[in-house]
């Protein structure tokens, strides 16, 4: 888990309106979100049934911008 040392911006009633974190912590959050997106994409791809294709064909289709 990422250790976050947040500071809150509050309105005149003391209600939290925004959060301020250091740039280092923010970059860790972005990295974690990026990793989570990759995991979700992997899980989605694994859940779809499809026929395997040769590696060379997959690389060629990626380079040409075609979905397999």
CSV table of N, CA and C in Angstrom, one decimal:
chain,number,residue,atom,x,y,z
A,1,UNK,N,0.9,-1.2,0.0
A,1,UNK,CA,0.0,0.0,0.0
A,1,UNK,C,0.9,1.2,0.0
A,2,UNK,N,0.4,2.3,-0.6
A,2,UNK,CA,1.2,3.5,-0.7
A,2,UNK,C,0.9,4.4,0.5
A,3,UNK,N,2.0,4.8,1.1
A,3,UNK,CA,1.9,5.7,2.3
A,3,UNK,C,1.6,7.1,1.7
A,4,UNK,N,0.5,7.7,2.1
A,4,UNK,CA,0.1,9.1,1.7
A,4,UNK,C,0.0,10.0,2.9
A,5,UNK,N,0.7,11.1,2.8
A,5,UNK,CA,0.6,12.1,3.9
A,5,UNK,C,-0.1,13.3,3.3
A,6,UNK,N,-1.4,13.2,3.3
A,6,UNK,CA,-2.3,14.2,2.6
A,6,UNK,C,-2.5,15.4,3.5
A,7,UNK,N,-2.8,16.5,2.9
A,7,UNK,CA,-3.2,17.8,3.5
A,7,UNK,C,-4.5,18.1,2.8
A,8,UNK,N,-5.5,18.6,3.6
A,8,UNK,CA,-6.8,18.9,3.0
A,8,UNK,C,-7.0,20.4,2.9
A,9,UNK,N,-7.7,20.8,1.9
A,9,UNK,CA,-8.2,22.1,1.7
A,9,UNK,C,-9.7,22.1,2.1
A,10,UNK,N,-10.0,23.0,3.0
A,10,UNK,CA,-11.4,23.0,3.5
A,10,UNK,C,-12.1,24.3,3.2
A,11,UNK,N,-13.4,24.2,3.2
A,11,UNK,CA,-14.2,25.5,2.9
A,11,UNK,C,-14.4,26.2,4.3
A,12,UNK,N,-15.2,27.2,4.2
A,12,UNK,CA,-15.4,28.1,5.4
A,12,UNK,C,-16.1,27.3,6.5
A,13,UNK,N,-16.8,26.2,6.1
A,13,UNK,CA,-17.5,25.4,7.1
A,13,UNK,C,-16.7,24.2,7.6
A,14,UNK,N,-15.4,24.1,7.2
A,14,UNK,CA,-14.5,23.1,7.6
A,14,UNK,C,-14.7,21.8,6.8
A,15,UNK,N,-15.5,21.8,5.7
A,15,UNK,CA,-15.7,20.6,4.9
A,15,UNK,C,-14.6,20.4,4.0
A,16,UNK,N,-14.1,19.2,3.9
A,16,UNK,CA,-13.0,18.9,3.0
A,16,UNK,C,-13.4,19.1,1.5
A,17,UNK,N,-12.6,19.8,0.7
A,17,UNK,CA,-12.9,20.1,-0.6
A,17,UNK,C,-11.8,19.6,-1.6
A,18,UNK,N,-10.6,19.5,-1.1
A,18,UNK,CA,-9.5,19.0,-2.0
A,18,UNK,C,-8.4,18.4,-1.2
A,19,UNK,N,-7.5,17.7,-1.8
A,19,UNK,CA,-6.4,17.1,-1.1
A,19,UNK,C,-5.1,17.5,-1.8
A,20,UNK,N,-4.1,17.8,-1.0
A,20,UNK,CA,-2.8,18.1,-1.5
A,20,UNK,C,-1.8,17.0,-1.0
A,21,UNK,N,-1.0,16.5,-2.0
A,21,UNK,CA,0.0,15.5,-1.7
A,21,UNK,C,1.3,15.9,-2.3
A,22,UNK,N,2.4,15.4,-1.8
A,22,UNK,CA,3.7,15.7,-2.4
A,22,UNK,C,3.7,15.2,-3.9
A,23,UNK,N,4.6,15.7,-4.7
A,23,UNK,CA,4.8,15.2,-6.0
A,23,UNK,C,5.3,13.8,-6.0
A,24,UNK,N,6.1,13.4,-5.1
A,24,UNK,CA,6.6,12.0,-5.0
A,24,UNK,C,5.5,11.1,-4.8
A,25,UNK,N,4.6,11.4,-3.8
A,25,UNK,CA,3.5,10.6,-3.5
A,25,UNK,C,2.5,10.5,-4.7
A,26,UNK,N,2.3,11.6,-5.3
A,26,UNK,CA,1.4,11.7,-6.5
A,26,UNK,C,1.9,10.8,-7.6
A,27,UNK,N,3.2,10.8,-7.8
A,27,UNK,CA,3.8,9.9,-8.9
A,27,UNK,C,3.6,8.5,-8.5
A,28,UNK,N,3.7,8.1,-7.2
A,28,UNK,CA,3.4,6.7,-6.8
A,28,UNK,C,2.0,6.3,-7.0
A,29,UNK,N,1.1,7.3,-6.8
A,29,UNK,CA,-0.4,7.0,-7.0
A,29,UNK,C,-0.6,6.8,-8.5
A,30,UNK,N,0.0,7.6,-9.4
A,30,UNK,CA,-0.2,7.4,-10.8
A,30,UNK,C,0.4,6.1,-11.3
A,31,UNK,N,1.6,5.7,-10.7
A,31,UNK,CA,2.2,4.4,-11.1
A,31,UNK,C,1.3,3.3,-10.7
A,32,UNK,N,0.7,3.4,-9.5
A,32,UNK,CA,-0.2,2.3,-9.0
A,32,UNK,C,-1.5,2.2,-9.9
A,33,UNK,N,-2.0,3.4,-10.3
A,33,UNK,CA,-3.2,3.4,-11.2
A,33,UNK,C,-2.8,2.8,-12.5
A,34,UNK,N,-1.6,3.1,-13.0
A,34,UNK,CA,-1.2,2.5,-14.3
A,34,UNK,C,-1.1,1.0,-14.2
A,35,UNK,N,-0.5,0.5,-13.1
A,35,UNK,CA,-0.4,-0.9,-12.9
A,35,UNK,C,-1.8,-1.6,-12.8
A,36,UNK,N,-2.7,-0.9,-12.1
A,36,UNK,CA,-4.1,-1.4,-12.0
A,36,UNK,C,-4.7,-1.5,-13.4
A,37,UNK,N,-4.5,-0.5,-14.2
A,37,UNK,CA,-5.1,-0.5,-15.6
A,37,UNK,C,-4.6,-1.7,-16.3
A,38,UNK,N,-3.3,-2.0,-16.2
A,38,UNK,CA,-2.7,-3.1,-16.9
A,38,UNK,C,-3.2,-4.4,-16.4
A,39,UNK,N,-3.4,-4.5,-15.1
A,39,UNK,CA,-4.0,-5.7,-14.5
A,39,UNK,C,-5.4,-5.9,-15.0
A,40,UNK,N,-6.2,-4.9,-15.1
A,40,UNK,CA,-7.6,-5.0,-15.6
A,40,UNK,C,-7.6,-5.4,-17.0
A,41,UNK,N,-6.7,-4.8,-17.8
A,41,UNK,CA,-6.7,-5.1,-19.3
A,41,UNK,C,-6.3,-6.6,-19.4
A,42,UNK,N,-5.4,-7.1,-18.7
A,42,UNK,CA,-5.0,-8.5,-18.7
A,42,UNK,C,-6.1,-9.4,-18.3
A,43,UNK,N,-6.8,-9.0,-17.2
A,43,UNK,CA,-7.9,-9.9,-16.8
A,43,UNK,C,-9.0,-9.9,-17.9
A,44,UNK,N,-9.3,-8.7,-18.5
A,44,UNK,CA,-10.3,-8.7,-19.5
A,44,UNK,C,-9.9,-9.5,-20.7
A,45,UNK,N,-8.6,-9.4,-21.1
A,45,UNK,CA,-8.2,-10.2,-22.3
A,45,UNK,C,-8.2,-11.7,-22.0
A,46,UNK,N,-7.9,-12.1,-20.7
A,46,UNK,CA,-7.9,-13.5,-20.4
A,46,UNK,C,-9.4,-14.1,-20.3
A,47,UNK,N,-10.3,-13.2,-20.1
A,47,UNK,CA,-11.7,-13.6,-20.0
A,47,UNK,C,-12.4,-13.8,-21.3
A,48,UNK,N,-11.8,-13.3,-22.4
A,48,UNK,CA,-12.3,-13.4,-23.7
A,48,UNK,C,-11.8,-14.7,-24.3
A,49,UNK,N,-12.7,-15.5,-24.9
A,49,UNK,CA,-12.2,-16.7,-25.6
A,49,UNK,C,-11.8,-16.3,-27.0
A,50,UNK,N,-10.6,-16.7,-27.4
A,50,UNK,CA,-10.1,-16.4,-28.7
A,50,UNK,C,-9.1,-17.5,-29.1
A,51,UNK,N,-8.9,-17.6,-30.4
A,51,UNK,CA,-8.0,-18.6,-30.9
A,51,UNK,C,-6.6,-18.0,-30.8
A,52,UNK,N,-5.6,-18.8,-30.4
A,52,UNK,CA,-4.2,-18.3,-30.4
A,52,UNK,C,-3.7,-18.0,-31.8
A,53,UNK,N,-2.8,-17.0,-31.9
A,53,UNK,CA,-2.2,-16.8,-33.2
A,53,UNK,C,-0.7,-16.8,-33.0
A,54,UNK,N,0.0,-17.1,-34.0
A,54,UNK,CA,1.5,-17.1,-33.9
A,54,UNK,C,2.0,-15.7,-33.5
A,55,UNK,N,3.1,-15.7,-32.7
A,55,UNK,CA,3.7,-14.5,-32.2
A,55,UNK,C,4.1,-13.5,-33.3
A,56,UNK,N,4.7,-14.0,-34.3
A,56,UNK,CA,5.1,-13.2,-35.4
A,56,UNK,C,3.9,-12.4,-36.0
A,57,UNK,N,2.8,-13.1,-36.2
A,57,UNK,CA,1.5,-12.5,-36.7
A,57,UNK,C,1.0,-11.4,-35.7
A,58,UNK,N,1.1,-11.7,-34.4
A,58,UNK,CA,0.6,-10.7,-33.4
A,58,UNK,C,1.5,-9.5,-33.5
A,59,UNK,N,2.8,-9.6,-33.6
A,59,UNK,CA,3.7,-8.5,-33.7
A,59,UNK,C,3.4,-7.7,-35.0
A,60,UNK,N,3.2,-8.4,-36.1
A,60,UNK,CA,2.9,-7.7,-37.3
A,60,UNK,C,1.6,-6.9,-37.3
A,61,UNK,N,0.6,-7.5,-36.7
A,61,UNK,CA,-0.7,-6.8,-36.6
A,61,UNK,C,-0.6,-5.6,-35.6
A,62,UNK,N,0.2,-5.7,-34.6
A,62,UNK,CA,0.4,-4.6,-33.7
A,62,UNK,C,1.1,-3.5,-34.4
A,63,UNK,N,2.2,-3.8,-35.2
A,63,UNK,CA,2.9,-2.8,-35.9
A,63,UNK,C,2.1,-2.1,-37.0
A,64,UNK,N,1.1,-2.9,-37.6
A,64,UNK,CA,0.2,-2.3,-38.6
A,64,UNK,C,-1.0,-1.6,-38.0
A,65,UNK,N,-1.2,-1.8,-36.7
A,65,UNK,CA,-2.3,-1.1,-36.0
A,65,UNK,C,-3.6,-1.9,-36.2
A,66,UNK,N,-3.5,-3.2,-36.5
A,66,UNK,CA,-4.7,-4.0,-36.7
A,66,UNK,C,-5.0,-4.8,-35.4
A,67,UNK,N,-6.3,-4.9,-35.0
A,67,UNK,CA,-6.6,-5.8,-33.9
A,67,UNK,C,-6.5,-7.2,-34.4
A,68,UNK,N,-6.1,-8.1,-33.5
A,68,UNK,CA,-6.0,-9.5,-33.9
A,68,UNK,C,-7.3,-10.3,-33.8
